[in-house]
Amino acid sequence: MLAAKLRRAQQAAEAARPYADKLKEVVGSIAAGTKGVKHPMLQSREIKKTGYLVITSDGGLAGGYNANVLRKVMTEIQEKHRSQDEYAIFVIGRKGRDFFRRRKIQIVEEVTGLPDSPTFADIKSVAAAAVRNFENGSYDELYLVYNEFKNAITQIPKVKRLLPMENVAGSAVSNYEYEPSPEGVLEVLLPRYAETLIYSAVLEGKASEFGARMTAMNGATKNATKMINTYTLAYNRARQASITQEISEIVAGANATQ
């Protein structure tokens, strides 16, 4: 069951990559080919406040999946910020939400109860809010904190800067025609591209979650089997010793009556 869920999640994560890559190509082409283009998502500014979008799971029994990513974001916060006024938290997943609530850290927006195969509509509210808050200046940079899927055994906690998109304009210029204008198209595509990257990270997180869960279950099964074998051996030895003692007492009693 878990293997099938992992396979579907991995396929979904891989299928989302070409769409994100194509969006990046188009956005990069517009930004590179339009002189003097200005958009808040492409421009760096003085860092006064930072946003973090943290992706966790809703349930446990997934090994270090949640602990690793939450430890990663707390390390970032402790190293870079002196107070809660310097950062904002967005959370996907019940484990992350409960973690921050226990520490009295305010959450701007949250999404929980994602299905095993999440759609963009499932996370659109938090993705749009995270991007919108950057655009309106609520914070000056936005980071994604999630587990990057490598394989069923390996998931790497990542802190990835999403906004501003400083390197997106490095793509080659393509011969596109824009309606109504390159700036107008960019105005629509840049938020969509950022939201797509968030959704892609969610899919990576789901694949990582199932991989970590399957690894944890396999480890638990092996440990349980080992423990059963150990206790079975101890029981058999104790039972054998008890039987031997009873036989010895019977023989001793029979010898005493002779």
mmCIF file of C-alpha atoms in Angstrom:
data_model
loop_
_atom_site.group_PDB
_atom_site.id
_atom_site.type_symbol
_atom_site.label_atom_id
_atom_site.label_comp_id
_atom_site.label_asym_id
_atom_site.label_seq_id
_atom_site.Cartn_x
_atom_site.Cartn_y
_atom_site.Cartn_z
ATOM 1 C CA MET A 1 0.000 0.000 0.000
ATOM 2 C CA LEU A 2 2.703 2.478 0.998
ATOM 3 C CA ALA A 3 4.807 1.428 -1.982
ATOM 4 C CA ALA A 4 1.920 2.230 -4.341
ATOM 5 C CA LYS A 5 1.358 5.627 -2.683
ATOM 6 C CA LEU A 6 5.075 6.377 -2.925
ATOM 7 C CA ARG A 7 5.124 5.473 -6.601
ATOM 8 C CA ARG A 8 2.150 7.732 -7.364
ATOM 9 C CA ALA A 9 3.611 10.612 -5.347
ATOM 10 C CA GLN A 10 6.983 10.239 -7.065
ATOM 11 C CA GLN A 11 5.331 10.244 -10.491
ATOM 12 C CA ALA A 12 3.340 13.376 -9.584
ATOM 13 C CA ALA A 13 6.492 15.177 -8.405
ATOM 14 C CA GLU A 14 8.329 14.267 -11.598
ATOM 15 C CA ALA A 15 5.363 15.278 -13.791
ATOM 16 C CA ALA A 16 5.252 18.759 -12.225
ATOM 17 C CA ARG A 17 8.868 19.572 -13.060
ATOM 18 C CA PRO A 18 8.480 20.123 -16.855
ATOM 19 C CA TYR A 19 5.629 22.592 -16.261
ATOM 20 C CA ALA A 20 7.704 24.573 -13.750
ATOM 21 C CA ASP A 21 10.712 24.495 -16.073
ATOM 22 C CA LYS A 22 8.647 25.801 -19.005
ATOM 23 C CA LEU A 23 7.188 28.589 -16.898
ATOM 24 C CA LYS A 24 10.682 29.545 -15.820
ATOM 25 C CA GLU A 25 11.806 29.602 -19.457
ATOM 26 C CA VAL A 26 8.959 31.898 -20.497
ATOM 27 C CA VAL A 27 9.329 34.198 -17.482
ATOM 28 C CA GLY A 28 13.084 34.349 -17.941
ATOM 29 C CA SER A 29 12.717 35.128 -21.623
ATOM 30 C CA ILE A 30 10.325 38.005 -20.936
ATOM 31 C CA ALA A 31 12.456 39.410 -18.129
ATOM 32 C CA ALA A 32 15.634 39.162 -20.205
ATOM 33 C CA GLY A 33 14.103 40.564 -23.378
ATOM 34 C CA THR A 34 12.222 43.473 -21.846
ATOM 35 C CA LYS A 35 14.449 46.423 -21.034
ATOM 36 C CA GLY A 36 13.791 48.174 -17.770
ATOM 37 C CA VAL A 37 11.230 45.621 -16.619
ATOM 38 C CA LYS A 38 10.344 46.148 -12.973
ATOM 39 C CA HIS A 39 8.379 43.831 -10.765
ATOM 40 C CA PRO A 40 8.604 43.402 -6.956
ATOM 41 C CA MET A 41 9.140 39.654 -7.375
ATOM 42 C CA LEU A 42 12.316 40.285 -9.389
ATOM 43 C CA GLN A 43 13.832 43.033 -7.267
ATOM 44 C CA SER A 44 15.903 42.644 -4.124
ATOM 45 C CA ARG A 45 15.326 45.033 -1.265
ATOM 46 C CA GLU A 46 16.638 45.606 2.211
ATOM 47 C CA ILE A 47 15.818 42.583 4.371
ATOM 48 C CA LYS A 48 13.750 43.710 7.320
ATOM 49 C CA LYS A 49 11.477 40.693 7.589
ATOM 50 C CA THR A 50 11.565 37.137 6.187
ATOM 51 C CA GLY A 51 8.750 34.751 5.304
ATOM 52 C CA TYR A 52 8.999 30.973 5.688
ATOM 53 C CA LEU A 53 6.611 28.466 4.122
ATOM 54 C CA VAL A 54 7.141 25.179 5.967
ATOM 55 C CA ILE A 55 5.881 21.898 4.490
ATOM 56 C CA THR A 56 5.242 18.998 6.895
ATOM 57 C CA SER A 57 2.871 16.028 7.099
ATOM 58 C CA ASP A 58 -0.456 15.671 8.904
ATOM 59 C CA GLY A 59 0.431 12.400 10.628
ATOM 60 C CA GLY A 60 3.369 10.806 12.380
ATOM 61 C CA LEU A 61 5.045 7.414 12.039
ATOM 62 C CA ALA A 62 7.319 8.844 9.350
ATOM 63 C CA GLY A 63 10.703 8.578 11.026
ATOM 64 C CA GLY A 64 12.596 11.870 11.059
ATOM 65 C CA TYR A 65 10.609 13.398 8.191
ATOM 66 C CA ASN A 66 8.957 16.156 10.232
ATOM 67 C CA ALA A 67 11.640 16.524 12.881
ATOM 68 C CA ASN A 68 14.346 17.166 10.284
ATOM 69 C CA VAL A 69 12.498 19.912 8.431
ATOM 70 C CA LEU A 70 11.286 21.601 11.638
ATOM 71 C CA ARG A 71 14.786 21.498 13.098
ATOM 72 C CA LYS A 72 16.032 23.069 9.875
ATOM 73 C CA VAL A 73 13.633 25.994 9.999
ATOM 74 C CA MET A 74 14.199 26.603 13.730
ATOM 75 C CA THR A 75 17.958 26.695 13.134
ATOM 76 C CA GLU A 76 17.410 29.322 10.411
ATOM 77 C CA ILE A 77 15.173 31.374 12.689
ATOM 78 C CA GLN A 78 17.542 31.238 15.658
ATOM 79 C CA GLU A 79 20.558 32.186 13.555
ATOM 80 C CA LYS A 80 18.968 35.014 11.565
ATOM 81 C CA HIS A 81 16.315 36.592 13.784
ATOM 82 C CA ARG A 82 16.137 38.153 17.217
ATOM 83 C CA SER A 83 12.363 38.365 17.605
ATOM 84 C CA GLN A 84 9.129 37.165 16.018
ATOM 85 C CA ASP A 85 8.711 40.594 14.443
ATOM 86 C CA GLU A 86 11.490 39.674 11.991
ATOM 87 C CA TYR A 87 9.804 36.655 10.399
ATOM 88 C CA ALA A 88 6.439 35.265 9.306
ATOM 89 C CA ILE A 89 5.417 31.604 9.194
ATOM 90 C CA PHE A 90 3.140 29.821 6.724
ATOM 91 C CA VAL A 91 2.527 26.114 7.338
ATOM 92 C CA ILE A 92 1.318 23.157 5.324
ATOM 93 C CA GLY A 93 0.651 20.091 7.488
ATOM 94 C CA ARG A 94 -0.753 19.469 10.968
ATOM 95 C CA LYS A 95 2.602 18.463 12.456
ATOM 96 C CA GLY A 96 4.154 21.807 11.557
ATOM 97 C CA ARG A 97 1.109 23.738 12.730
ATOM 98 C CA ASP A 98 1.104 22.025 16.141
ATOM 99 C CA PHE A 99 4.872 22.479 16.464
ATOM 100 C CA PHE A 100 4.691 26.252 16.053
ATOM 101 C CA ARG A 101 1.585 26.587 18.193
ATOM 102 C CA ARG A 102 3.305 24.847 21.100
ATOM 103 C CA ARG A 103 6.102 27.391 20.859
ATOM 104 C CA LYS A 104 3.684 30.336 20.695
ATOM 105 C CA ILE A 105 4.911 31.258 17.217
ATOM 106 C CA GLN A 106 2.241 33.049 15.217
ATOM 107 C CA ILE A 107 1.158 31.411 11.952
ATOM 108 C CA VAL A 108 -0.014 33.715 9.168
ATOM 109 C CA GLU A 109 -1.869 31.011 7.255
ATOM 110 C CA GLU A 110 -2.076 27.227 7.372
ATOM 111 C CA VAL A 111 -3.377 24.287 5.357
ATOM 112 C CA THR A 112 -3.955 20.850 6.890
ATOM 113 C CA GLY A 113 -5.636 17.629 5.864
ATOM 114 C CA LEU A 114 -4.038 17.283 2.448
ATOM 115 C CA PRO A 115 -4.989 14.112 0.537
ATOM 116 C CA ASP A 116 -2.385 11.557 -0.506
ATOM 117 C CA SER A 117 -2.420 13.059 -4.018
ATOM 118 C CA PRO A 118 -2.803 16.819 -3.444
ATOM 119 C CA THR A 119 -3.941 19.114 -6.230
ATOM 120 C CA PHE A 120 -2.950 22.728 -6.690
ATOM 121 C CA ALA A 121 -6.389 23.759 -5.436
ATOM 122 C CA ASP A 122 -5.609 22.098 -2.077
ATOM 123 C CA ILE A 123 -2.702 24.457 -1.353
ATOM 124 C CA LYS A 124 -3.659 27.480 -3.466
ATOM 125 C CA SER A 125 -4.829 29.565 -0.509
ATOM 126 C CA VAL A 126 -1.568 29.354 1.435
ATOM 127 C CA ALA A 127 0.588 29.603 -1.715
ATOM 128 C CA ALA A 128 -1.257 32.689 -2.946
ATOM 129 C CA ALA A 129 -1.117 34.291 0.514
ATOM 130 C CA ALA A 130 2.641 33.695 0.804
ATOM 131 C CA VAL A 131 3.296 35.245 -2.613
ATOM 132 C CA ARG A 132 0.835 38.101 -2.098
ATOM 133 C CA ASN A 133 2.387 39.076 1.236
ATOM 134 C CA PHE A 134 5.785 39.347 -0.433
ATOM 135 C CA GLU A 135 4.388 41.478 -3.239
ATOM 136 C CA ASN A 136 2.701 43.915 -0.861
ATOM 137 C CA GLY A 137 5.855 44.287 1.233
ATOM 138 C CA SER A 138 4.833 42.403 4.380
ATOM 139 C CA TYR A 139 8.268 40.781 4.208
ATOM 140 C CA ASP A 140 11.277 41.146 1.937
ATOM 141 C CA GLU A 141 12.164 37.535 1.103
ATOM 142 C CA LEU A 142 10.367 34.199 1.113
ATOM 143 C CA TYR A 143 11.876 30.766 1.754
ATOM 144 C CA LEU A 144 10.490 27.296 1.168
ATOM 145 C CA VAL A 145 11.388 24.748 3.859
ATOM 146 C CA TYR A 146 10.634 21.177 2.817
ATOM 147 C CA ASN A 147 12.050 17.687 2.288
ATOM 148 C CA GLU A 148 13.530 17.118 -1.143
ATOM 149 C CA PHE A 149 12.874 13.592 -2.405
ATOM 150 C CA LYS A 150 15.875 11.568 -3.557
ATOM 151 C CA ASN A 151 14.668 8.017 -3.051
ATOM 152 C CA ALA A 152 12.668 5.965 -0.569
ATOM 153 C CA ILE A 153 15.552 6.007 1.897
ATOM 154 C CA THR A 154 16.905 9.520 1.411
ATOM 155 C CA GLN A 155 14.997 12.762 1.946
ATOM 156 C CA ILE A 156 16.994 15.964 2.319
ATOM 157 C CA PRO A 157 15.587 18.911 4.328
ATOM 158 C CA LYS A 158 16.006 22.044 2.206
ATOM 159 C CA VAL A 159 15.733 25.779 2.800
ATOM 160 C CA LYS A 160 15.198 27.276 -0.654
ATOM 161 C CA ARG A 161 14.866 30.975 -1.382
ATOM 162 C CA LEU A 162 11.779 31.474 -3.530
ATOM 163 C CA LEU A 163 11.416 35.266 -3.619
ATOM 164 C CA PRO A 164 12.761 37.534 -4.925
ATOM 165 C CA MET A 165 13.604 35.654 -8.143
ATOM 166 C CA GLU A 166 17.003 37.156 -8.811
ATOM 167 C CA ASN A 167 18.297 34.524 -11.249
ATOM 168 C CA VAL A 168 15.181 33.946 -13.345
ATOM 169 C CA ALA A 169 16.126 36.536 -15.962
ATOM 170 C CA GLY A 170 19.226 34.632 -16.988
ATOM 171 C CA SER A 171 17.344 32.488 -19.490
ATOM 172 C CA ALA A 172 17.850 32.870 -23.232
ATOM 173 C CA VAL A 173 15.495 35.195 -25.069
ATOM 174 C CA SER A 174 12.888 33.399 -27.195
ATOM 175 C CA ASN A 175 10.830 34.840 -30.035
ATOM 176 C CA TYR A 176 7.453 35.230 -28.322
ATOM 177 C CA GLU A 177 4.655 37.666 -29.117
ATOM 178 C CA TYR A 178 2.852 39.060 -26.071
ATOM 179 C CA GLU A 179 -0.662 40.370 -25.628
ATOM 180 C CA PRO A 180 -1.321 42.905 -24.238
ATOM 181 C CA SER A 181 2.358 43.542 -23.376
ATOM 182 C CA PRO A 182 5.402 41.750 -21.929
ATOM 183 C CA GLU A 183 4.905 43.583 -18.638
ATOM 184 C CA GLY A 184 1.247 42.535 -18.485
ATOM 185 C CA VAL A 185 2.095 38.902 -19.138
ATOM 186 C CA LEU A 186 4.858 39.030 -16.545
ATOM 187 C CA GLU A 187 2.417 40.472 -14.007
ATOM 188 C CA VAL A 188 0.306 37.326 -14.350
ATOM 189 C CA LEU A 189 3.032 34.722 -14.835
ATOM 190 C CA LEU A 190 5.378 35.629 -11.981
ATOM 191 C CA PRO A 191 2.885 34.915 -9.161
ATOM 192 C CA ARG A 192 1.751 31.770 -10.994
ATOM 193 C CA TYR A 193 5.358 30.617 -11.346
ATOM 194 C CA ALA A 194 6.044 31.163 -7.636
ATOM 195 C CA GLU A 195 2.863 29.286 -6.700
ATOM 196 C CA THR A 196 3.862 26.466 -9.058
ATOM 197 C CA LEU A 197 7.217 26.136 -7.300
ATOM 198 C CA ILE A 198 5.385 25.897 -3.979
ATOM 199 C CA TYR A 199 3.093 23.193 -5.345
ATOM 200 C CA SER A 200 6.109 21.333 -6.748
ATOM 201 C CA ALA A 201 7.717 21.440 -3.283
ATOM 202 C CA VAL A 202 4.490 20.037 -1.783
ATOM 203 C CA LEU A 203 4.626 17.114 -4.232
ATOM 204 C CA GLU A 204 8.293 16.555 -3.360
ATOM 205 C CA GLY A 205 7.277 16.609 0.289
ATOM 206 C CA LYS A 206 4.528 14.033 -0.247
ATOM 207 C CA ALA A 207 6.926 11.669 -2.017
ATOM 208 C CA SER A 208 9.446 12.206 0.787
ATOM 209 C CA GLU A 209 6.758 11.563 3.401
ATOM 210 C CA PHE A 210 5.753 8.224 1.901
ATOM 211 C CA GLY A 211 9.402 7.246 1.451
ATOM 212 C CA ALA A 212 10.182 8.119 5.072
ATOM 213 C CA ARG A 213 7.031 6.354 6.272
ATOM 214 C CA MET A 214 7.851 3.201 4.318
ATOM 215 C CA THR A 215 11.425 3.211 5.618
ATOM 216 C CA ALA A 216 10.187 3.751 9.181
ATOM 217 C CA MET A 217 7.661 0.914 8.848
ATOM 218 C CA ASN A 218 10.282 -1.436 7.439
ATOM 219 C CA GLY A 219 12.603 -0.522 10.296
ATOM 220 C CA ALA A 220 9.839 -1.058 12.849
ATOM 221 C CA THR A 221 8.998 -4.444 11.325
ATOM 222 C CA LYS A 222 12.630 -5.563 11.468
ATOM 223 C CA ASN A 223 12.994 -4.357 15.062
ATOM 224 C CA ALA A 224 9.752 -6.076 16.082
ATOM 225 C CA THR A 225 10.828 -9.324 14.415
ATOM 226 C CA LYS A 226 14.189 -9.162 16.174
ATOM 227 C CA MET A 227 12.503 -8.475 19.514
ATOM 228 C CA ILE A 228 10.063 -11.374 19.010
ATOM 229 C CA ASN A 229 12.942 -13.725 18.226
ATOM 230 C CA THR A 230 14.857 -12.539 21.305
ATOM 231 C CA TYR A 231 11.887 -12.992 23.645
ATOM 232 C CA THR A 232 10.968 -16.348 22.068
ATOM 233 C CA LEU A 233 14.498 -17.596 22.670
ATOM 234 C CA ALA A 234 14.440 -16.310 26.263
ATOM 235 C CA TYR A 235 11.036 -17.946 26.825
ATOM 236 C CA ASN A 236 12.184 -21.289 25.413
ATOM 237 C CA ARG A 237 15.315 -21.222 27.567
ATOM 238 C CA ALA A 238 13.297 -20.402 30.683
ATOM 239 C CA ARG A 239 10.760 -23.117 29.823
ATOM 240 C CA GLN A 240 13.557 -25.648 29.216
ATOM 241 C CA ALA A 241 15.196 -24.732 32.514
ATOM 242 C CA SER A 242 11.860 -25.119 34.337
ATOM 243 C CA ILE A 243 11.240 -28.542 32.785
ATOM 244 C CA THR A 244 14.785 -29.652 33.620
ATOM 245 C CA GLN A 245 14.318 -28.515 37.217
ATOM 246 C CA GLU A 246 11.010 -30.370 37.520
ATOM 247 C CA ILE A 247 12.581 -33.560 36.147
ATOM 248 C CA SER A 248 15.491 -33.184 38.579
ATOM 249 C CA GLU A 249 13.081 -32.782 41.512
ATOM 250 C CA ILE A 250 11.085 -35.864 40.425
ATOM 251 C CA VAL A 251 14.266 -37.947 40.141
ATOM 252 C CA ALA A 252 15.513 -36.663 43.502
ATOM 253 C CA GLY A 253 12.185 -37.498 45.129
ATOM 254 C CA ALA A 254 12.182 -40.989 43.631
ATOM 255 C CA ASN A 255 15.738 -41.627 44.895
ATOM 256 C CA ALA A 256 14.809 -40.425 48.388
ATOM 257 C CA THR A 257 11.996 -43.001 48.665
ATOM 258 C CA GLN A 258 14.239 -45.930 47.825
#
